[in-house]
PDB file of C-alpha atoms and ligand atoms in Angstrom:
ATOM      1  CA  UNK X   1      15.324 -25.238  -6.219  1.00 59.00           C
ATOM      2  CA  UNK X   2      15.410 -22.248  -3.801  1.00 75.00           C
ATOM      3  CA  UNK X   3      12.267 -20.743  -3.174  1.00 86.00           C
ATOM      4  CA  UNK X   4      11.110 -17.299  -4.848  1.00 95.00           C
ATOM      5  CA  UNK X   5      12.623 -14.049  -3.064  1.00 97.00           C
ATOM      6  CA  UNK X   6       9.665 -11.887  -1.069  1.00 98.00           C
ATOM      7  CA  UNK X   7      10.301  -7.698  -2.505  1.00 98.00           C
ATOM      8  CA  UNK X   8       9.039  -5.171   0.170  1.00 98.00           C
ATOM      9  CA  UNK X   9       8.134  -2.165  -0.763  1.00 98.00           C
ATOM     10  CA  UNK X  10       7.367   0.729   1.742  1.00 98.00           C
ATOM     11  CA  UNK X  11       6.990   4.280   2.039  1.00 98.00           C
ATOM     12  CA  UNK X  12       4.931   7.326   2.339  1.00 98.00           C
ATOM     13  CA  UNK X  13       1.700   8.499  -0.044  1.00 96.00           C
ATOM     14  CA  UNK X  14       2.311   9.523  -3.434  1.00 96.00           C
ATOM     15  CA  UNK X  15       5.906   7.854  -3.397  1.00 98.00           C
ATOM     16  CA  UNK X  16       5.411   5.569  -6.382  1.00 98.00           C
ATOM     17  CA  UNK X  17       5.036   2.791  -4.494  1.00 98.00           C
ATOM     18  CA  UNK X  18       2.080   0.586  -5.965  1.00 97.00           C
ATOM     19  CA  UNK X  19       3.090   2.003  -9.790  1.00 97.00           C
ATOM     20  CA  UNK X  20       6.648   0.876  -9.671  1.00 98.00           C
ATOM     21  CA  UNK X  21       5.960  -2.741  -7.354  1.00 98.00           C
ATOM     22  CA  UNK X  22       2.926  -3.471 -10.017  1.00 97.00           C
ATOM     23  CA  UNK X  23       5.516  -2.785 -13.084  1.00 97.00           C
ATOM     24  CA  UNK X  24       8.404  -4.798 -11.234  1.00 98.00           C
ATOM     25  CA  UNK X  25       6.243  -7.372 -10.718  1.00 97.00           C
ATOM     26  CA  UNK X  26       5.132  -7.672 -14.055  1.00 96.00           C
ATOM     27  CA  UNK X  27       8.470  -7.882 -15.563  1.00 96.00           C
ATOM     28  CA  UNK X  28       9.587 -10.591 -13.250  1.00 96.00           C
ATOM     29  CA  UNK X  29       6.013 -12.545 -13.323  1.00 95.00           C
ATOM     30  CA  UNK X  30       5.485 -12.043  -9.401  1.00 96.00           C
ATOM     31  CA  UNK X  31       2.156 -11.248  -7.777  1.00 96.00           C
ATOM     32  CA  UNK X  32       1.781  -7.744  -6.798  1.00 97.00           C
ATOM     33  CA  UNK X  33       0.114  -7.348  -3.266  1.00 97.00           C
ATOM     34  CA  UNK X  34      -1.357  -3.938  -2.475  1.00 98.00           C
ATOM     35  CA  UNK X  35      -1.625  -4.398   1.048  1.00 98.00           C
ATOM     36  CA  UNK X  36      -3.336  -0.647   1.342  1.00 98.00           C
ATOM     37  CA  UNK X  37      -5.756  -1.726  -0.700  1.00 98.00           C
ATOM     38  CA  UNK X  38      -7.063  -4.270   2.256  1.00 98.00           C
ATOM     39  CA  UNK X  39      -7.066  -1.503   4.521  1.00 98.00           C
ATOM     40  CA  UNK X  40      -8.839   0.866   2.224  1.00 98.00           C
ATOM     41  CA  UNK X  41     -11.247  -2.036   1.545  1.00 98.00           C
ATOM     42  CA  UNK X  42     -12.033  -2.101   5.376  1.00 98.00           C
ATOM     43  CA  UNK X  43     -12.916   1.618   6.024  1.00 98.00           C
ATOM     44  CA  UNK X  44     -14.986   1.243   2.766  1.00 98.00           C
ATOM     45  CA  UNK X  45     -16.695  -1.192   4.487  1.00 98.00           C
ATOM     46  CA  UNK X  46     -17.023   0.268   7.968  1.00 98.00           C
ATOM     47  CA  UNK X  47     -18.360   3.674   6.325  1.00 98.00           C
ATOM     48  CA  UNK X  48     -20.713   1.616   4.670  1.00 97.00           C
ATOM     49  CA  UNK X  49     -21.981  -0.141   7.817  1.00 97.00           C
ATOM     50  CA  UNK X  50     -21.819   3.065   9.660  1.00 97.00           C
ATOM     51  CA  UNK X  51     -19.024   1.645  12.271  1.00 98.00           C
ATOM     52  CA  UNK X  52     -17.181   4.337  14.070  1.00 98.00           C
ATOM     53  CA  UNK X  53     -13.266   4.030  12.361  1.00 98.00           C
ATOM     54  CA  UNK X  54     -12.262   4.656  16.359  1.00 97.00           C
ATOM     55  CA  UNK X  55     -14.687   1.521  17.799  1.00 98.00           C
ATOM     56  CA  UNK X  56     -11.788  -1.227  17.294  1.00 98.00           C
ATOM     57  CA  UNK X  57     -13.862  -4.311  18.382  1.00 98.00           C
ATOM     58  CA  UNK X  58     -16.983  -3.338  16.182  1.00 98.00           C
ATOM     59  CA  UNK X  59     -14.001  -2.960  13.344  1.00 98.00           C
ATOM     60  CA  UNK X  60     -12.751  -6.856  14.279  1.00 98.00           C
ATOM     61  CA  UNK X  61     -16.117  -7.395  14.021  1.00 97.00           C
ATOM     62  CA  UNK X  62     -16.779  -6.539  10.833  1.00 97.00           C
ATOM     63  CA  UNK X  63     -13.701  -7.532   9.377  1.00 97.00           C
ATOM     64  CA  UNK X  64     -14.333 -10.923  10.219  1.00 96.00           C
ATOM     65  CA  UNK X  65     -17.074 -10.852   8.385  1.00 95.00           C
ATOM     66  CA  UNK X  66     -15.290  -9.635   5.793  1.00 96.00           C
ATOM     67  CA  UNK X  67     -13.436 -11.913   2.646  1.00 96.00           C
ATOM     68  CA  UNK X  68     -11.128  -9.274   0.944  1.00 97.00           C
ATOM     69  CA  UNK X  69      -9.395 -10.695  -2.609  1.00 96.00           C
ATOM     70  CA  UNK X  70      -6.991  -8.941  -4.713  1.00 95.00           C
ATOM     71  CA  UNK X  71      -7.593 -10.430  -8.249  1.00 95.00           C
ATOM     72  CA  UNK X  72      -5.233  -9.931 -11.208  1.00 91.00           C
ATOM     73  CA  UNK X  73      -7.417  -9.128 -13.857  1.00 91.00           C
ATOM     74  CA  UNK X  74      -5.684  -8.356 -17.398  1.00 88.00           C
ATOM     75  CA  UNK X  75      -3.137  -6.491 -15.836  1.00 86.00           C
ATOM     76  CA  UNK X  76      -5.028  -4.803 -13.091  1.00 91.00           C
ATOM     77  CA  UNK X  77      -5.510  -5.050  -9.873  1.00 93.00           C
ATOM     78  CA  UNK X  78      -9.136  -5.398  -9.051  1.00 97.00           C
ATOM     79  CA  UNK X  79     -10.033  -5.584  -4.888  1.00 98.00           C
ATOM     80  CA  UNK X  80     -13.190  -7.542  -3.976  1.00 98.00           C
ATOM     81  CA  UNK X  81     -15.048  -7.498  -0.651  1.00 98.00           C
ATOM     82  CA  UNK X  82     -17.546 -10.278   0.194  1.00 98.00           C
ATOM     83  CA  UNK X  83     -17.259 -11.002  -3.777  1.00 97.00           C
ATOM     84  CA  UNK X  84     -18.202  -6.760  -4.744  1.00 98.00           C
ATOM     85  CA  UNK X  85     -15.551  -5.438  -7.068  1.00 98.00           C
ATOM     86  CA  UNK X  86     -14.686  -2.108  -4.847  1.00 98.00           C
ATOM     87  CA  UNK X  87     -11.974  -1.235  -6.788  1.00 98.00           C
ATOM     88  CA  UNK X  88     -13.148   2.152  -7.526  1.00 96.00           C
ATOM     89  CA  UNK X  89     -14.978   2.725  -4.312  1.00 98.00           C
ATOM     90  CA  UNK X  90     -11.828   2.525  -1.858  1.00 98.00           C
ATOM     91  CA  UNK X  91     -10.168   5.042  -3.474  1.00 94.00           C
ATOM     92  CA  UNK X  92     -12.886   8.093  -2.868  1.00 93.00           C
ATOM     93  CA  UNK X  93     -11.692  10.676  -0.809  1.00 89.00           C
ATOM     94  CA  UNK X  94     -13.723   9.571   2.219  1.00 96.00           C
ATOM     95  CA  UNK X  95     -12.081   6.631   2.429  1.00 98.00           C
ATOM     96  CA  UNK X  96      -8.634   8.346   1.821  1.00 95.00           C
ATOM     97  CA  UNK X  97      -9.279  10.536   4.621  1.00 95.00           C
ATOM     98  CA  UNK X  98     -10.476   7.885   7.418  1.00 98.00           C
ATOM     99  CA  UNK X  99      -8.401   5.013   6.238  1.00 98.00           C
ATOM    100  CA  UNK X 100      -5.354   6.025   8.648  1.00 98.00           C
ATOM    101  CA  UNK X 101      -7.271   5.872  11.649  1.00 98.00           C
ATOM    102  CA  UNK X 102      -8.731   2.460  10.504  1.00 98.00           C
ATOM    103  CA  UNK X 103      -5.055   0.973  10.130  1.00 98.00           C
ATOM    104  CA  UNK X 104      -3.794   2.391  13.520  1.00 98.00           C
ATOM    105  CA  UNK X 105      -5.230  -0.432  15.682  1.00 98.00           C
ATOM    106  CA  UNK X 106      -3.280  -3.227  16.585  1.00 98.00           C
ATOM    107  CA  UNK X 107      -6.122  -6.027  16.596  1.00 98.00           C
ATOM    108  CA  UNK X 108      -7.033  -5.213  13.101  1.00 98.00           C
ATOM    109  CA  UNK X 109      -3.372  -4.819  12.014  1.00 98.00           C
ATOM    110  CA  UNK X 110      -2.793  -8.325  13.535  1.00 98.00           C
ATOM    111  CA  UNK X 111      -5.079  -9.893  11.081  1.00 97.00           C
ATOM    112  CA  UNK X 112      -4.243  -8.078   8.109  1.00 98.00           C
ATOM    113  CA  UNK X 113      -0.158  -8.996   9.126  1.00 98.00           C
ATOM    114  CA  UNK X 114      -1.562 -12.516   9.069  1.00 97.00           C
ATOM    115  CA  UNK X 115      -3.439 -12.411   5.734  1.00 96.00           C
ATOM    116  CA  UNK X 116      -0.894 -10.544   4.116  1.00 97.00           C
ATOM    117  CA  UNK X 117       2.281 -13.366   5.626  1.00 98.00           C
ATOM    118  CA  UNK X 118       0.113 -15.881   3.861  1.00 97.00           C
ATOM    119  CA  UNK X 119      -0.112 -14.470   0.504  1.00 96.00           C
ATOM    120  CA  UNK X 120       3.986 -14.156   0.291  1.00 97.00           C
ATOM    121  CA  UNK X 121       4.377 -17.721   1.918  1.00 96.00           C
ATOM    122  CA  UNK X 122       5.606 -19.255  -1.234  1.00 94.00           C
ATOM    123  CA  UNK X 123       7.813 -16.117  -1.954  1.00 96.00           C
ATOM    124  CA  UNK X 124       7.489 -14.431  -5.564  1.00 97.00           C
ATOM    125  CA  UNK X 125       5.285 -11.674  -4.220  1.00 97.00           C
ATOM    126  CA  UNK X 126       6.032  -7.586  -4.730  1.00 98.00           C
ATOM    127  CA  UNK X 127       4.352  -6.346  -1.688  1.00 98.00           C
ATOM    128  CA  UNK X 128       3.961  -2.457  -0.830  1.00 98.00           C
ATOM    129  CA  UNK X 129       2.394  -0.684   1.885  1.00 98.00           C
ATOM    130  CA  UNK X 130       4.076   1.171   5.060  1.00 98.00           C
ATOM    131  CA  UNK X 131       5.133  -1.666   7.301  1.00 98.00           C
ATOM    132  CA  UNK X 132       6.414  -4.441   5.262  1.00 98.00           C
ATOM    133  CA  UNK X 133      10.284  -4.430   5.752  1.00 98.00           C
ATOM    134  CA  UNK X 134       9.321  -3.784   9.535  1.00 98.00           C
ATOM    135  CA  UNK X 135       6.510  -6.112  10.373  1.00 98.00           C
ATOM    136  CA  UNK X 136       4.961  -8.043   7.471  1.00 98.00           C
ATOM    137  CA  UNK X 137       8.043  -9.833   5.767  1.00 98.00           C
ATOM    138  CA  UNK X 138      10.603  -9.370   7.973  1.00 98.00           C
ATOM    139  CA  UNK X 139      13.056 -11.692   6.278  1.00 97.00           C
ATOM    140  CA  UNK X 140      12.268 -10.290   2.600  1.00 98.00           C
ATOM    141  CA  UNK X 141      15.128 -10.707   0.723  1.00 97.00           C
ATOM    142  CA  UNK X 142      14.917  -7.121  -0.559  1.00 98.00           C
ATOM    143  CA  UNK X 143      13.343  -4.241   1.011  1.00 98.00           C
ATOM    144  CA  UNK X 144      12.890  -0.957  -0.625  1.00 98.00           C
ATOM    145  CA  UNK X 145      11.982   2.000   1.518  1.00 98.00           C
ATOM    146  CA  UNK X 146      10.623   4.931  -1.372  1.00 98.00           C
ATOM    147  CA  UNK X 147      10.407   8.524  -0.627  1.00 98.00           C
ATOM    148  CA  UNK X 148       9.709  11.710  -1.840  1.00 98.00           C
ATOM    149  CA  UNK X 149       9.513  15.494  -0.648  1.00 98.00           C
ATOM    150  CA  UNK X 150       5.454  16.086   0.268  1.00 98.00           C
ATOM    151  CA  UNK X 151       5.503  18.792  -2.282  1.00 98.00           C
ATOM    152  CA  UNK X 152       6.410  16.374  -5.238  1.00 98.00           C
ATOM    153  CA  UNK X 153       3.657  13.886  -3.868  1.00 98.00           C
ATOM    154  CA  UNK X 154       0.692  16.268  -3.626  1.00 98.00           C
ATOM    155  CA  UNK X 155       2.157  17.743  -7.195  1.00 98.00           C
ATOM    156  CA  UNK X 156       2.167  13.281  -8.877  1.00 98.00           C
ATOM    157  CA  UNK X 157      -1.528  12.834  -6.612  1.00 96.00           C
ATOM    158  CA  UNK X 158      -3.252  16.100  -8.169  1.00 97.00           C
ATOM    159  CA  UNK X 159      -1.709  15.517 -11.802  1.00 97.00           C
ATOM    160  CA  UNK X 160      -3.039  11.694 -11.482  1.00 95.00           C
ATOM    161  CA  UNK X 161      -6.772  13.361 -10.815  1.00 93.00           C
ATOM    162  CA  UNK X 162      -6.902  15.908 -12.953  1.00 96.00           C
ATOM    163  CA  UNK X 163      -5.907  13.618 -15.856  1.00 97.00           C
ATOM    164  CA  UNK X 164      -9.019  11.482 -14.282  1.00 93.00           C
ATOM    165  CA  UNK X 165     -11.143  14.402 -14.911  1.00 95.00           C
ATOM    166  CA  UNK X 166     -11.367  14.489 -10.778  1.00 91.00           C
ATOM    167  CA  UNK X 167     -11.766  18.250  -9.146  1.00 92.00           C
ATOM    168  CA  UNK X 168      -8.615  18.405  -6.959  1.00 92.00           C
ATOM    169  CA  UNK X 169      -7.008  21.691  -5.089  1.00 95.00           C
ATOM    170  CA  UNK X 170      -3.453  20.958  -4.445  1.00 97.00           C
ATOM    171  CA  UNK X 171      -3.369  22.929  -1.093  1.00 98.00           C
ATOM    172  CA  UNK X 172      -5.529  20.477   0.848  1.00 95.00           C
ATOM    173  CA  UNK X 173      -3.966  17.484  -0.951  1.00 95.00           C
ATOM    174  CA  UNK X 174      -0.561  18.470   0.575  1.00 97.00           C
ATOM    175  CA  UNK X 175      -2.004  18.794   3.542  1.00 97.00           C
ATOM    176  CA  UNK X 176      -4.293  15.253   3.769  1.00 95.00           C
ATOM    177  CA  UNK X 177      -0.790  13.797   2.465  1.00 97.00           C
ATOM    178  CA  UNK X 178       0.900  15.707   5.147  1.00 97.00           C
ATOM    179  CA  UNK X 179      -1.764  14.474   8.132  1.00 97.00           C
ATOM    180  CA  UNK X 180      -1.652  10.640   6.843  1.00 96.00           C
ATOM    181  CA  UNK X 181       2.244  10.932   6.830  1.00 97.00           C
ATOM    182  CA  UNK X 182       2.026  11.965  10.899  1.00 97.00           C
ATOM    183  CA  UNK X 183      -0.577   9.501  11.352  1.00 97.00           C
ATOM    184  CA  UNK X 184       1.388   6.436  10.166  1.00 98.00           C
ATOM    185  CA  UNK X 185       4.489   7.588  11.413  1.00 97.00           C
ATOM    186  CA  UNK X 186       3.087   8.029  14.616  1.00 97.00           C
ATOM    187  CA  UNK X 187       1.314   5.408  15.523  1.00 97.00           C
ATOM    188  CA  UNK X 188       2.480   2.917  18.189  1.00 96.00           C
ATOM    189  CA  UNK X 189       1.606  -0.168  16.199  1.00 97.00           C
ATOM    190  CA  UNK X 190       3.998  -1.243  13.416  1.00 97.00           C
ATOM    191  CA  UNK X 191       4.408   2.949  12.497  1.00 97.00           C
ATOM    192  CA  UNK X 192       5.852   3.818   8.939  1.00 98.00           C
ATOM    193  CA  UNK X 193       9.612   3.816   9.011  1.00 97.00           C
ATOM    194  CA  UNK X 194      12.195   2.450   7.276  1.00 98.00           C
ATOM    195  CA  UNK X 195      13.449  -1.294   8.349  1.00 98.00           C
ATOM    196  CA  UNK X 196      17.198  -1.050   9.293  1.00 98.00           C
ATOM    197  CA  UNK X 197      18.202  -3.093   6.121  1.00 98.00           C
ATOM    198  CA  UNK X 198      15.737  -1.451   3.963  1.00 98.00           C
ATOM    199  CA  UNK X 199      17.019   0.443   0.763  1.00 98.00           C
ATOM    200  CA  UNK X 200      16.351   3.951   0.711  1.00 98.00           C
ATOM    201  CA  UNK X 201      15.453   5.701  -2.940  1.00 98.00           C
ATOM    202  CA  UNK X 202      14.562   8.936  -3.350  1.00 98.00           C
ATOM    203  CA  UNK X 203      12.410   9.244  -5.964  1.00 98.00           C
ATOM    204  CA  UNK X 204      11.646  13.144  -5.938  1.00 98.00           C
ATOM    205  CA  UNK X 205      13.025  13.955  -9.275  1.00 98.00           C
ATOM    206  CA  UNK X 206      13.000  10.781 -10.823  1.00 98.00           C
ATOM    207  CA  UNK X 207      10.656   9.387 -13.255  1.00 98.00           C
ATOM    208  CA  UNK X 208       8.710   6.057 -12.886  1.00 98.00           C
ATOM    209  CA  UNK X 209      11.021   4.132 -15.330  1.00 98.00           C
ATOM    210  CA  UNK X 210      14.388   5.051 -13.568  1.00 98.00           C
ATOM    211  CA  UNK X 211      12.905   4.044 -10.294  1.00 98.00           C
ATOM    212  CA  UNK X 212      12.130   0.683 -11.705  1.00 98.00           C
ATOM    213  CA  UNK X 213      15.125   0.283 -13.276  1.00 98.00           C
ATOM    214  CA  UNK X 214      16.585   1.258 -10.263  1.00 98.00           C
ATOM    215  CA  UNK X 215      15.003  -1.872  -8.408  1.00 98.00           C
ATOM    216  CA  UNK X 216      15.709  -4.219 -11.401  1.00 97.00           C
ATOM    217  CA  UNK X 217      19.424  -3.120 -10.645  1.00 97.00           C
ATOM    218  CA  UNK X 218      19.189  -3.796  -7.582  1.00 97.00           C
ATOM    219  CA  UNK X 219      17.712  -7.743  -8.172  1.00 96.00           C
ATOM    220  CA  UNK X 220      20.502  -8.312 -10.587  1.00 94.00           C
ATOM    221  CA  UNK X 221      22.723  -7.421  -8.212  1.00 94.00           C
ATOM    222  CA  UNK X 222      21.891  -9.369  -5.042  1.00 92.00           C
ATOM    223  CA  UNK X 223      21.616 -12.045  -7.417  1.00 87.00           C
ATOM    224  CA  UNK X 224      17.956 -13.286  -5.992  1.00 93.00           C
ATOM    225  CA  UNK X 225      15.996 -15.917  -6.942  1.00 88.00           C
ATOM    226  CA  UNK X 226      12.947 -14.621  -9.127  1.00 92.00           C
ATOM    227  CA  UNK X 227      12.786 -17.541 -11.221  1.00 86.00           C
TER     228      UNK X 227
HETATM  229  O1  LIG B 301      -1.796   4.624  -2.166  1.00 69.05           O
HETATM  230  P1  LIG B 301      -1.648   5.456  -0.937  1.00 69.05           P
HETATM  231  O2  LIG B 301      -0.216   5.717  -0.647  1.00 69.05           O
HETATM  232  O3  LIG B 301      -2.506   6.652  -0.911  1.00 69.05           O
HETATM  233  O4  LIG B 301      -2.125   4.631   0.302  1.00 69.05           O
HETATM  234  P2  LIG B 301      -2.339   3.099   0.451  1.00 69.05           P
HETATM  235  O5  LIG B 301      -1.088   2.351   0.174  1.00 69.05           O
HETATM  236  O6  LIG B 301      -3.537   2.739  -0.316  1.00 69.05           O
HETATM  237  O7  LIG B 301      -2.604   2.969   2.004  1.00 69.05           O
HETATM  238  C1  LIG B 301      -3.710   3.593   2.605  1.00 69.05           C
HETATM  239  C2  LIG B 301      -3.495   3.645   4.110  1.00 69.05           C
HETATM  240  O8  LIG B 301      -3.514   2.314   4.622  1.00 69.05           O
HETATM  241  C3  LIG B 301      -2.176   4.238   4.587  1.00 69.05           C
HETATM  242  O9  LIG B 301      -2.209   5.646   4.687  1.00 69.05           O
HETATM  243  C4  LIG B 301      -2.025   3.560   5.946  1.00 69.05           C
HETATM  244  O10 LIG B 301      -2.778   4.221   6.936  1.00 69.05           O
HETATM  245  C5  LIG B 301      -2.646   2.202   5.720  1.00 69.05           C
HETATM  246  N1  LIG B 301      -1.656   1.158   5.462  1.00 69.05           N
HETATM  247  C6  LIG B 301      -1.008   0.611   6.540  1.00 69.05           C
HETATM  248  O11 LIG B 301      -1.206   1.047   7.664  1.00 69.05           O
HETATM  249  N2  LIG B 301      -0.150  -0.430   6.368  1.00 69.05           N
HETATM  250  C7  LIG B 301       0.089  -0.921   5.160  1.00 69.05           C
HETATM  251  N3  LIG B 301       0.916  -1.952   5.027  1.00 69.05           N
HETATM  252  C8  LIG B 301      -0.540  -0.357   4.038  1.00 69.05           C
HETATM  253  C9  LIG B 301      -1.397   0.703   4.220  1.00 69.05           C
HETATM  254  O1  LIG B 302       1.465   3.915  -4.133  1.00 69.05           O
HETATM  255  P1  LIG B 302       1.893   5.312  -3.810  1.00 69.05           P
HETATM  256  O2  LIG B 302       0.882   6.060  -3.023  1.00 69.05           O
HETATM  257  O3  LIG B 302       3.248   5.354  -3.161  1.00 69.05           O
HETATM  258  O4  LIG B 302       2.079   6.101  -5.180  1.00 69.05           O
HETATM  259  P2  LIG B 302       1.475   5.809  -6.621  1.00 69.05           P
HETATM  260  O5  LIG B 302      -0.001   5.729  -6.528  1.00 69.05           O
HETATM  261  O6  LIG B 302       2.184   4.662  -7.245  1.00 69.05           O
HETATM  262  O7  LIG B 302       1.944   7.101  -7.426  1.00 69.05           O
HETATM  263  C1  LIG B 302       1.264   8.323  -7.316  1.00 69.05           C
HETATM  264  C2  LIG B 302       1.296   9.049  -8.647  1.00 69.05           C
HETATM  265  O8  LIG B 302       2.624   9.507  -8.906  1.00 69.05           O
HETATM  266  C3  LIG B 302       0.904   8.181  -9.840  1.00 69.05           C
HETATM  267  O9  LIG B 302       0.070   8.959 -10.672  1.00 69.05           O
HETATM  268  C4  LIG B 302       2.208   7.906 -10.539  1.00 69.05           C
HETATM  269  O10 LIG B 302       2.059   7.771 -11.931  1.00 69.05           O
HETATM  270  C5  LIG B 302       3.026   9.149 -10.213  1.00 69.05           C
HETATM  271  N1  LIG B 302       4.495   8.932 -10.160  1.00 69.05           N
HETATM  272  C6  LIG B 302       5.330   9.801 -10.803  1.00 69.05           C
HETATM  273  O11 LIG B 302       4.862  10.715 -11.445  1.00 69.05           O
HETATM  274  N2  LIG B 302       6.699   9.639 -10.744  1.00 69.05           N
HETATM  275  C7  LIG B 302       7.251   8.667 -10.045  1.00 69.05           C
HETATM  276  N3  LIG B 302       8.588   8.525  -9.996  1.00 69.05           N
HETATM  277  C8  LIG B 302       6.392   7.785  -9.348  1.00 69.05           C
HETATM  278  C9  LIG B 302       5.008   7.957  -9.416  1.00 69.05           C
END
C-alpha cells in the first residue's frame, strides 16, 4: 500500500493554523506536529538559562542539550523539554515576544528541519508552522498556506485570552502580531511565504469549521492516501 500523504500547513500568527491542523488531524487519525511549539520550547529554555536569543552557538549549545517531545495526551498536545511538561510555559508572552529572533538562525533552524523531516518520515502527519511547504516537507502532498488580515488575528488572539481570564490590550497585540509577521517574512533563512504549489485560504471571515471543511474538501478531492 502507498504510504500516508504528509499535510503542510503554513501561515502567519493568529491564522488558525494549529486549531484547524489539530481538528484535521483528528478526523483523519494523523499526528498533529506543532512545529512552533519546538521553537517556543527553545526560547523557553534559553530565557531560562539566561542565553542571549542573538548568541547562535550558545543557542546550538543548548539545544543540544535539549530532548523536545510533543505527546498526544487525550486529545492535547502536551510539549516536554528534558521530560518537563512546558506546555503552559512556552506560550507566556516573553516567550511570544523573543521566539522570532530565536527561529531566525540558520544553525538552529537546520536541526529543527531535521527533527521535524523525521517525525513526517512515515507520512500521516498534519504539520503547521511558517516554513513547511517551503523547507520542511517539500514534497507534501498537500500544502495549505492560511491567512488572515492582522486586524482579524489580533481581534481571534485577544478573544482567545480574555476567555482565559488573561489581561490583553488589543493595540499592542496587533502590533507584536504585526512585528513577528516582518520578522519571519524577513528573514534570510527559510522566511514565511507561501510555497509555489501551496493552497492559499483566506480565512478572515470564516469560521473554524468552514476552514476545516474546506481542507477535508480539498483531501477528497486530490484523492490522497490518509488511510
Ligand atoms: O501560534 P503562533 O502563530 O503564535 O506561533 P507558533 O506557530 O507557535 O510559532 C512561534 C514562532 O516560531 C513563529 O513566530 C516563528 O518565529 C517560529 N516558527 C518558525 O520559524 N518556523 C516554524 N516552522 C514554526 C514556527
Ligand atoms: O496557530 P495559529 O497561530 O495560526 O492560530 P490559532 O492559535 O489556531 O488560532 C488563534 C485563535 O483564533 C484561536 O483562539 C482560534 O479559536 C481562533 N480562530 C477563529 O476564531 N476563527 C478561525 N477561522 C480560526 C481560528
Amino acid at each position: 500500500m502507498n504510504k500516508r500523504i504528509n499535510i503542510a500547513i503554513d501561515g502567519p500568527a493568529g491564522a488558525g493554523k494549529s486549531t484547524v491542523a489539530k481538528m484535521v488531524a483528528e478526523e483523519i487519525s494523523f499526528i498533529y506536529v506543532d512545529t512552533g511549539a519546538m521553537y517556543r520550547a527553545l526560547t523557553w529554555y534559553a530565557l531560562q538559562n539566561d542565553c542571549n536569543v542573538d548568541d547562535e552557538p550558545g543557542l546550538v549549545n543548548l539545544l543540544k542539550k535539549t530532548d523536545i517531545q510533543l505527546i498526544n495526551q487525550g486529545g492535547v498536545l502536551h510539549i516536554y523539554l528534558n521530560k518537563q511538561d512546558v506546555t503552559e510555559e512556552i506560550r507566556s508572552s516573553e516567550v511570544t515576544g523573543q521566539v522570532s529572533y530565536v527561529a531566525k538562525h540558520g544553525e538552529i533552524r537546520k536541526e529543527m528541519v531535521a527533527k521535524q523531516q523525521q517525525l513526517a518520515l512515515a507520512g500521516g502527519t498534519v504539520m503547521d508552522g511558517r516554513d513547511i511547504g517551503t523547507a520542511v516537507l517539500p514534497h507534501a502532498e498537500l500544502k495549505i498556506f492560511l491567512t488572515a488580515t492582522v486586524e482579524e488575528r489580533a481581534t481571534r488572539r485577544h478573544e482567545e485570552l480574555v476567555s482565559k481570564g488573561i489581561k490583553s490590550d488589543y493595540l499592542s497585540l496587533k502590533k507584536q502580531i504585526a512585528q513577528r509577521d516582518k520578522l519571519d517574512s524577513e528573514r534570510e533563512v527559510a522566511p514565511l511565504k507561501k510555497a509555489s504549489d501551496a493552497i492559499e485560504i483566506d480565512s478572515t471571515s470564516m469560521t473554524i469549521n468552514e476552514v476545516v471543511e474546506a481542507i477535508n474538501a480539498l483531501i477528497d478531492k486530490g484523492d490522497y492516501n490518509v488511510e
